[in-house]
């Protein structure tokens, strides 16, 4: 083979190497652009900001909060979507993730969007860029909770206006803050939230219960933590009535009937829904 | 309008900076069909992310590795293409915008390569790449000893603006310091936005 043929062969080989390298670069560029679109089109709002709040990257959902195109997010400030009070809360959360004494790298909190009836659950994570560890950035993602909150409000309105007494007890049989308004009428008190169910329902009328009924009442103290099967086995033995004395008429009062529904989580009873029906004295 | 006068000889880092600035300005003039492109005296906008997108090209020579980049927003490039082709903005697809900006870097990279080879320094160029401007935070360099870093705005006649940048990773300082370049002297204004050089 002549030297010119050798050189041509070498050039051809080099050219193939070059073509192969170019091909893999094009492939990487394309896959990078496509994977970026997953963030761009995410239904969750996403942005990266500097310490000052300046936005250096954001997706379409976040851009909609500022009524701008995604490419117009650069140099806008995250604080623009928050009220002055919200900005203070946000600054405090940033300080929290920056605090070297806290081991948390991520912080989650709810904040409403200024001038809009929207509430987001925000998650903030701090990171530094490899090239310059002095520069700190914050990756922020936000989930719109507005529809969830609206549903909760609607449900809460229905719950509060039920024509029966309904309350929910959680760990240690404490009554949860939300209960139907009728519960206050039935129990004759507004001091309900946070109280222990046994005290609230049975203490004042304990003397009117038979021994068997007292045992049935005490079963309530052990059902939290039961499996669904254990609860099914015991639910028929739970006390079905409580006597509520009338403070104005000593010795008199009225019986209310009780029904219970377990609040299950991971097949374990985590709480009870207690329904109180008025019954004639 | 650019007017050639007597060349001024630059040396070392200044020569490399100027060479790259001229190549990027000329690349945008040529690709954007706009002889009025210049480096304005205004300071840069806040960095390190200067645009939603960036077009990047790499050059390799025995004395240095060069990264050239131009940050851009697609609406600016789209408007430029619409003007060049006399088409409505809606007709300018994203793919065309990306090709336009890749080609700009191809021209600038090719120009740097030719200048280097003219001084007897062989150089190879990569394909130009389009990536997110945000990716800059993973690659930006602050005060690295063996790097020459230069970012500057490029303004077109219609006042639209890009930000260009270069990073030169020096392999052989002796070779870099010995580099000489006859910069074309023009009267179109200061090339440098920090007042360092006057040759465009």
Coordinates of C-alpha atoms in Angstrom, one line a residue:
Chain A
X1 CA 0.0 0.0 0.0
X2 CA 1.4 3.4 -1.0
X3 CA 1.9 6.2 1.5
X4 CA -0.9 8.2 -0.1
X5 CA -3.2 5.2 0.2
X6 CA -2.1 4.9 3.8
X7 CA -2.9 8.5 4.5
X8 CA -6.3 8.2 2.8
X9 CA -7.1 5.2 4.9
X10 CA -6.1 7.0 8.0
X11 CA -8.2 10.1 7.1
X12 CA -11.2 7.8 6.4
X13 CA -10.7 6.2 9.8
X14 CA -10.5 9.6 11.5
X15 CA -13.5 10.8 9.7
X16 CA -15.5 7.8 11.0
X17 CA -14.4 8.5 14.5
X18 CA -15.5 12.1 14.1
X19 CA -18.9 11.0 12.6
X20 CA -19.4 8.6 15.5
X21 CA -18.6 11.3 18.1
X22 CA -20.9 13.8 16.4
X23 CA -23.6 11.2 16.3
X24 CA -23.4 10.6 20.1
X25 CA -23.3 14.3 20.8
X26 CA -26.5 14.8 18.7
X27 CA -28.1 11.9 20.5
X28 CA -27.2 13.4 23.9
X29 CA -28.4 16.8 22.9
X30 CA -31.8 15.4 21.8
X31 CA -32.2 13.3 24.9
X32 CA -31.3 16.3 27.2
X33 CA -33.8 18.5 25.4
X34 CA -36.5 15.9 25.7
X35 CA -35.8 15.2 29.4
X36 CA -36.0 18.9 30.1
X37 CA -39.5 19.0 28.7
X38 CA -40.7 16.6 31.5
X39 CA -39.8 19.4 34.0
X40 CA -41.2 22.1 31.7
X41 CA -44.6 20.4 31.3
X42 CA -44.9 19.1 34.9
X43 CA -48.3 19.9 36.5
X44 CA -46.3 20.9 39.6
X45 CA -44.8 24.4 39.6
X46 CA -41.0 24.2 39.6
X47 CA -38.3 26.9 39.7
X48 CA -34.7 27.4 40.8
X49 CA -33.8 30.6 42.5
X50 CA -30.8 32.3 43.9
X51 CA -30.6 33.6 47.4
X52 CA -32.0 36.9 46.4
X53 CA -35.1 35.2 45.0
X54 CA -34.0 35.8 41.3
X55 CA -35.4 33.0 39.1
X56 CA -32.8 31.2 37.0
X57 CA -35.0 28.4 35.8
X58 CA -38.7 27.7 35.9
X59 CA -41.4 25.6 34.2
X60 CA -44.6 26.4 32.4
X61 CA -46.8 25.9 35.5
X62 CA -44.7 28.3 37.5
X63 CA -44.7 30.8 34.6
X64 CA -48.5 30.8 34.6
X65 CA -48.4 32.1 38.2
X66 CA -46.6 35.2 36.9
X67 CA -48.7 35.4 33.7
X68 CA -45.5 35.1 31.6
X69 CA -44.0 32.8 29.1
X70 CA -41.6 30.2 30.5
X71 CA -38.6 32.0 28.7
X72 CA -39.6 35.3 30.4
X73 CA -39.0 33.9 33.9
X74 CA -35.3 34.6 34.0
X75 CA -34.5 37.5 36.2
X76 CA -38.0 37.7 37.7
X77 CA -38.2 37.2 41.4
X78 CA -40.0 34.4 43.3
X79 CA -41.3 36.9 45.8
X80 CA -43.5 38.4 43.1
X81 CA -46.0 35.6 43.6
X82 CA -46.2 36.1 47.3
X83 CA -47.8 38.7 49.5
X84 CA -45.5 40.7 51.9
X85 CA -46.5 38.4 54.7
X86 CA -45.9 35.3 52.5
X87 CA -42.5 36.7 51.6
X88 CA -41.5 36.9 55.3
X89 CA -42.6 33.3 55.8
X90 CA -40.7 32.2 52.7
X91 CA -37.5 34.1 53.8
X92 CA -37.8 32.3 57.2
X93 CA -38.0 28.9 55.5
X94 CA -35.0 29.7 53.3
X95 CA -33.0 30.6 56.5
X96 CA -34.1 27.3 58.0
X97 CA -32.6 25.2 55.1
X98 CA -29.5 27.4 55.1
X99 CA -29.0 27.1 58.9
X100 CA -26.0 24.8 59.3
X101 CA -27.4 23.7 62.7
X102 CA -30.4 22.1 61.1
X103 CA -29.8 18.9 59.4
X104 CA -32.8 19.4 57.1
X105 CA -32.0 19.9 53.4
X106 CA -35.6 20.2 52.4
X107 CA -38.4 22.2 53.9
X108 CA -42.1 21.9 53.1
X109 CA -44.8 24.5 53.8
X110 CA -48.1 25.8 52.6
X111 CA -48.3 29.4 51.3
X112 CA -51.0 31.1 49.2
X113 CA -50.3 32.9 46.0
X114 CA -50.8 36.7 46.2
X115 CA -53.9 38.1 44.4
X116 CA -55.2 34.6 43.6
X117 CA -57.4 32.2 45.4
X118 CA -54.7 29.6 45.3
X119 CA -52.7 27.8 47.9
X120 CA -49.6 25.8 47.2
X121 CA -47.7 23.2 49.1
X122 CA -44.1 24.3 48.6
X123 CA -41.0 22.2 48.9
X124 CA -37.6 23.9 49.0
X125 CA -34.2 22.3 48.7
X126 CA -30.9 24.0 48.8
X127 CA -28.0 23.1 46.5
X128 CA -24.7 24.5 45.4
X129 CA -23.3 24.4 41.9
X130 CA -20.2 22.2 41.5
X131 CA -18.2 24.9 39.7
X132 CA -18.6 27.5 42.5
X133 CA -19.7 26.1 45.9
X134 CA -20.1 29.6 47.2
X135 CA -23.1 30.2 45.0
X136 CA -26.3 28.7 46.6
X137 CA -29.4 27.9 44.7
X138 CA -32.8 26.7 45.8
X139 CA -34.9 24.2 43.9
X140 CA -38.6 24.9 44.6
X141 CA -41.5 22.7 43.6
X142 CA -45.1 23.6 44.4
X143 CA -48.3 21.6 44.3
X144 CA -51.5 23.4 43.9
X145 CA -53.7 22.5 46.8
X146 CA -56.5 24.9 45.9
X147 CA -59.0 22.2 44.6
X148 CA -58.2 20.0 47.6
X149 CA -58.8 22.9 50.0
X150 CA -62.1 23.8 48.2
X151 CA -63.2 20.2 48.5
X152 CA -62.2 20.2 52.2
X153 CA -64.2 23.3 52.8
X154 CA -67.2 21.9 51.1
X155 CA -66.9 18.7 53.0
X156 CA -66.3 20.6 56.2
X157 CA -69.5 22.6 55.6
X158 CA -71.5 19.5 55.1
X159 CA -69.9 17.8 58.1
X160 CA -70.6 20.8 60.4
X161 CA -74.2 21.0 59.3
X162 CA -75.2 17.4 59.7
X163 CA -78.4 17.0 61.7
X164 CA -76.7 14.6 64.1
X165 CA -73.8 14.9 66.5
X166 CA -70.6 13.7 64.7
X167 CA -67.1 13.9 66.1
X168 CA -63.8 12.3 65.4
X169 CA -61.4 11.0 67.9
X170 CA -57.7 10.5 67.3
X171 CA -54.8 9.3 69.4
X172 CA -55.5 9.1 73.1
X173 CA -59.2 9.5 72.3
X174 CA -58.8 13.2 71.9
X175 CA -61.6 14.9 70.0
X176 CA -60.5 16.5 66.7
X177 CA -61.2 20.2 66.0
X178 CA -63.9 19.6 63.4
X179 CA -67.2 18.2 64.5
X180 CA -70.8 18.9 63.6
X181 CA -72.5 21.9 65.2
X182 CA -75.3 19.6 66.4
X183 CA -72.7 17.9 68.7
X184 CA -72.5 21.1 70.8
X185 CA -76.3 21.1 71.2
X186 CA -76.4 17.4 72.1
X187 CA -73.6 17.7 74.6
X188 CA -74.6 21.1 75.9
X189 CA -71.1 22.5 75.7
X190 CA -68.8 24.2 73.2
X191 CA -65.8 22.8 75.0
X192 CA -65.3 19.7 72.8
X193 CA -62.2 19.9 70.7
X194 CA -59.1 18.4 72.3
X195 CA -61.0 16.8 75.1
X196 CA -60.9 13.1 76.0
X197 CA -63.9 11.2 74.7
X198 CA -64.3 9.2 77.9
X199 CA -64.4 12.4 80.0
X200 CA -66.7 14.1 77.5
X201 CA -69.3 11.4 77.2
X202 CA -69.2 9.3 80.3
X203 CA -67.7 11.0 83.3
X204 CA -70.8 13.0 84.4
X205 CA -73.2 10.0 83.8
X206 CA -70.9 7.2 85.0
X207 CA -73.1 6.4 88.0
X208 CA -76.0 5.7 85.7
X209 CA -74.2 3.0 83.8
X210 CA -74.3 -0.7 84.8
X211 CA -71.1 -2.6 85.4
X212 CA -71.4 -4.3 82.1
X213 CA -71.8 -0.9 80.4
X214 CA -68.8 0.5 82.1
X215 CA -66.7 -2.4 80.8
X216 CA -68.2 -1.7 77.3
X217 CA -67.2 2.0 77.6
X218 CA -63.7 1.1 78.7
X219 CA -63.2 -1.0 75.6
X220 CA -63.1 2.3 73.7
X221 CA -59.7 3.0 75.4
X222 CA -58.1 0.0 73.7
X223 CA -59.5 -0.1 70.1
X224 CA -57.1 2.5 68.7
X225 CA -54.3 0.5 67.1
X226 CA -56.5 -2.6 66.5
X227 CA -56.4 -4.3 63.1
X228 CA -59.6 -4.2 61.0
X229 CA -60.3 -7.8 62.0
X230 CA -59.8 -7.1 65.7
X231 CA -62.2 -4.1 65.5
X232 CA -64.9 -6.2 63.7
X233 CA -64.7 -8.7 66.5
X234 CA -65.1 -6.1 69.2
X235 CA -67.4 -3.5 67.7
X236 CA -70.6 -5.1 68.8
X237 CA -69.4 -4.9 72.4
X238 CA -68.8 -1.1 72.5
X239 CA -71.1 0.9 74.6
X240 CA -74.1 2.2 72.6
X241 CA -75.4 4.9 74.9
X242 CA -74.3 7.6 77.3
X243 CA -76.3 9.5 80.0
X244 CA -75.9 13.3 79.9
X245 CA -77.1 14.9 83.2
X246 CA -79.1 18.2 83.0
X247 CA -77.1 20.7 85.0
X248 CA -80.3 22.7 85.7
X249 CA -82.2 19.7 87.1
X250 CA -80.2 17.5 89.4
X251 CA -80.9 13.8 89.0
X252 CA -82.3 14.4 85.5
X253 CA -80.8 14.2 82.1
X254 CA -81.1 12.3 78.8
X255 CA -79.7 9.3 77.1
X256 CA -77.9 9.6 73.7
X257 CA -77.2 6.7 71.5
X258 CA -73.8 6.2 70.1
X259 CA -72.5 4.5 66.9
X260 CA -68.9 4.1 65.9
X261 CA -67.1 3.9 62.6
X262 CA -63.3 3.1 62.5
X263 CA -61.0 5.4 60.7
X264 CA -58.5 3.0 59.1
X265 CA -55.0 3.7 57.9
X266 CA -52.8 0.9 56.7
X267 CA -55.4 -1.6 57.9
X268 CA -55.0 -0.2 61.5
X269 CA -57.7 1.7 63.5
X270 CA -56.1 5.2 63.8
X271 CA -59.3 7.0 65.0
X272 CA -63.0 6.7 65.5
X273 CA -66.0 8.6 64.0
X274 CA -68.6 8.8 66.8
X275 CA -72.2 9.6 65.9
X276 CA -74.5 10.8 68.7
X277 CA -78.2 10.6 68.3
X278 CA -80.6 12.4 70.6
X279 CA -82.9 10.2 72.5
X280 CA -85.8 11.2 74.7
X281 CA -85.1 11.5 78.4
Chain B
X1 CA -20.7 49.8 9.4
X2 CA -17.3 48.2 9.9
X3 CA -14.3 50.0 8.4
X4 CA -10.9 48.4 8.3
X5 CA -7.9 50.5 9.2
X6 CA -4.4 49.6 10.4
X7 CA -4.3 46.4 12.4
X8 CA -3.2 46.4 16.0
X9 CA -1.1 43.6 17.3
X10 CA -2.4 42.0 20.5
X11 CA -0.6 39.4 22.6
X12 CA -1.3 36.6 24.9
X13 CA -4.6 36.6 26.8
X14 CA -5.7 39.9 25.3
X15 CA -5.2 38.5 21.8
X16 CA -7.2 35.4 22.6
X17 CA -10.0 37.5 24.2
X18 CA -10.1 39.8 21.2
X19 CA -10.0 37.1 18.7
X20 CA -12.9 35.4 20.2
X21 CA -14.9 38.6 20.6
X22 CA -14.3 39.5 17.0
X23 CA -15.3 36.0 15.9
X24 CA -18.5 36.0 17.9
X25 CA -19.5 39.5 16.7
X26 CA -18.7 38.6 13.1
X27 CA -20.6 35.4 13.4
X28 CA -23.7 37.2 14.6
X29 CA -23.3 39.9 11.9
X30 CA -23.0 37.2 9.2
X31 CA -25.6 34.8 10.5
X32 CA -28.1 37.5 11.5
X33 CA -27.4 39.6 8.4
X34 CA -26.9 42.6 10.6
X35 CA -23.7 44.7 10.1
X36 CA -24.7 46.8 13.1
X37 CA -24.0 44.1 15.7
X38 CA -21.6 45.4 18.4
X39 CA -20.6 45.0 22.0
X40 CA -22.4 47.7 23.9
X41 CA -20.7 49.5 26.8
X42 CA -23.5 48.6 29.2
X43 CA -22.6 46.0 31.9
X44 CA -23.8 42.5 31.6
X45 CA -27.2 41.5 33.0
X46 CA -26.9 39.4 36.2
X47 CA -25.4 36.0 35.7
X48 CA -24.5 33.2 35.6
X49 CA -27.6 32.3 33.6
X50 CA -27.9 34.9 30.8
X51 CA -30.6 33.4 28.7
X52 CA -33.2 30.6 28.6
X53 CA -31.1 28.8 26.0
X54 CA -27.4 28.6 25.1
X55 CA -25.6 27.5 22.0
X56 CA -22.2 26.0 22.7
X57 CA -19.2 24.9 20.7
X58 CA -15.8 23.5 21.8
X59 CA -12.4 24.0 20.2
X60 CA -9.3 22.0 21.0
X61 CA -5.7 23.1 20.3
X62 CA -2.4 22.0 21.7
X63 CA -2.2 25.1 23.9
X64 CA -5.8 25.6 25.0
X65 CA -9.4 24.2 25.1
X66 CA -11.9 26.9 24.2
X67 CA -15.7 26.9 25.0
X68 CA -17.7 29.5 23.1
X69 CA -21.3 30.1 24.0
X70 CA -24.1 32.4 23.1
X71 CA -27.1 32.8 25.5
X72 CA -30.4 33.5 23.8
X73 CA -34.1 33.6 24.2
X74 CA -36.0 31.9 21.4
X75 CA -38.2 35.0 20.7
X76 CA -35.1 37.1 20.0
X77 CA -33.7 34.5 17.5
X78 CA -37.1 33.9 16.0
X79 CA -37.6 37.6 15.4
X80 CA -34.2 37.8 13.7
X81 CA -35.1 34.9 11.4
X82 CA -38.5 36.3 10.6
X83 CA -36.7 39.5 9.5
X84 CA -34.1 37.6 7.5
X85 CA -36.7 35.4 5.7
X86 CA -39.5 38.0 5.6
X87 CA -41.8 35.5 7.2
X88 CA -44.3 35.9 10.1
X89 CA -43.0 34.9 13.5
X90 CA -45.4 31.9 13.6
X91 CA -43.7 30.4 10.6
X92 CA -40.4 30.2 12.4
X93 CA -40.3 26.8 14.1
X94 CA -38.2 26.0 17.2
X95 CA -36.0 23.6 15.1
X96 CA -35.1 26.5 12.8
X97 CA -34.3 28.7 15.8
X98 CA -32.0 26.1 17.2
X99 CA -30.3 25.5 13.8
X100 CA -29.8 29.3 13.5
X101 CA -28.0 29.5 16.8
X102 CA -26.0 26.4 16.2
X103 CA -24.9 27.8 12.9
X104 CA -23.9 31.1 14.6
X105 CA -21.5 29.2 16.8
X106 CA -20.3 27.1 13.9
X107 CA -19.3 30.3 12.1
X108 CA -17.7 31.8 15.2
X109 CA -15.9 28.6 16.1
X110 CA -14.7 28.1 12.5
X111 CA -13.4 31.7 12.5
X112 CA -11.4 31.2 15.7
X113 CA -10.1 27.9 14.2
X114 CA -9.0 29.7 11.1
X115 CA -7.3 32.5 13.0
X116 CA -5.5 30.0 15.2
X117 CA -4.3 28.0 12.3
X118 CA -3.2 31.2 10.6
X119 CA -0.8 31.6 13.5
X120 CA 0.4 28.0 13.1
X121 CA -1.8 26.5 15.9
X122 CA -3.8 23.5 14.7
X123 CA -7.3 23.3 16.2
X124 CA -10.4 21.1 15.9
X125 CA -14.0 22.0 16.6
X126 CA -16.9 20.1 17.9
X127 CA -20.5 20.2 16.7
X128 CA -22.4 23.1 18.1
X129 CA -24.9 22.1 20.8
X130 CA -28.1 23.7 22.1
X131 CA -28.7 23.4 25.8
X132 CA -30.5 25.3 28.6
X133 CA -29.0 28.5 29.8
X134 CA -29.6 27.2 33.3
X135 CA -27.0 24.5 32.7
X136 CA -24.4 27.2 33.0
X137 CA -24.6 27.0 36.8
X138 CA -23.1 23.5 36.6
X139 CA -20.2 24.7 34.4
X140 CA -19.5 28.3 35.3
X141 CA -16.0 29.0 36.6
X142 CA -15.0 31.5 39.1
X143 CA -11.3 32.5 39.4
X144 CA -9.9 29.3 38.2
X145 CA -6.2 29.8 37.8
X146 CA -5.8 28.2 34.4
X147 CA -8.9 29.6 32.8
X148 CA -9.6 32.8 30.9
X149 CA -13.2 33.7 31.2
X150 CA -15.0 36.5 29.4
X151 CA -18.7 37.2 29.1
X152 CA -20.1 40.2 27.2
X153 CA -23.4 41.4 25.6
X154 CA -23.9 41.5 21.9
X155 CA -26.4 44.1 20.7
X156 CA -28.1 44.0 17.3
X157 CA -29.3 47.0 15.3
X158 CA -32.9 46.4 16.5
X159 CA -31.6 46.6 20.1
X160 CA -32.3 42.9 20.7
X161 CA -29.5 41.5 22.8
X162 CA -27.6 38.2 23.3
X163 CA -24.9 37.4 25.8
X164 CA -21.8 35.7 24.6
X165 CA -19.2 34.0 26.6
X166 CA -16.0 32.1 26.4
X167 CA -13.9 30.0 28.7
X168 CA -10.4 29.1 27.7
X169 CA -8.8 26.3 29.7
X170 CA -5.1 26.8 29.2
X171 CA -3.0 23.7 28.6
X172 CA 0.3 25.6 27.8
X173 CA 0.7 29.1 29.2
X174 CA 3.9 29.5 27.3
X175 CA 2.1 29.0 24.0
X176 CA -0.8 31.2 25.1
X177 CA 1.5 34.1 26.2
X178 CA 3.4 33.8 22.9
X179 CA 0.2 34.0 20.8
X180 CA 0.1 37.2 18.7
X181 CA -2.9 38.4 16.7
X182 CA -3.3 41.2 14.2
X183 CA -6.7 42.5 15.3
X184 CA -8.6 44.4 12.6
X185 CA -8.9 48.1 13.6
X186 CA -12.3 49.5 12.9
X187 CA -14.3 52.6 13.8
X188 CA -17.5 50.9 14.8
X189 CA -17.0 51.5 18.5
X190 CA -15.4 49.8 21.4
X191 CA -15.4 46.0 21.2
X192 CA -14.8 45.6 24.9
X193 CA -17.5 46.4 27.4
X194 CA -14.9 46.9 30.0
X195 CA -12.9 49.5 28.1
X196 CA -10.0 47.2 27.5
X197 CA -9.7 47.1 23.7
X198 CA -10.8 49.4 20.8
X199 CA -10.8 47.6 17.5
X200 CA -14.3 47.3 16.2

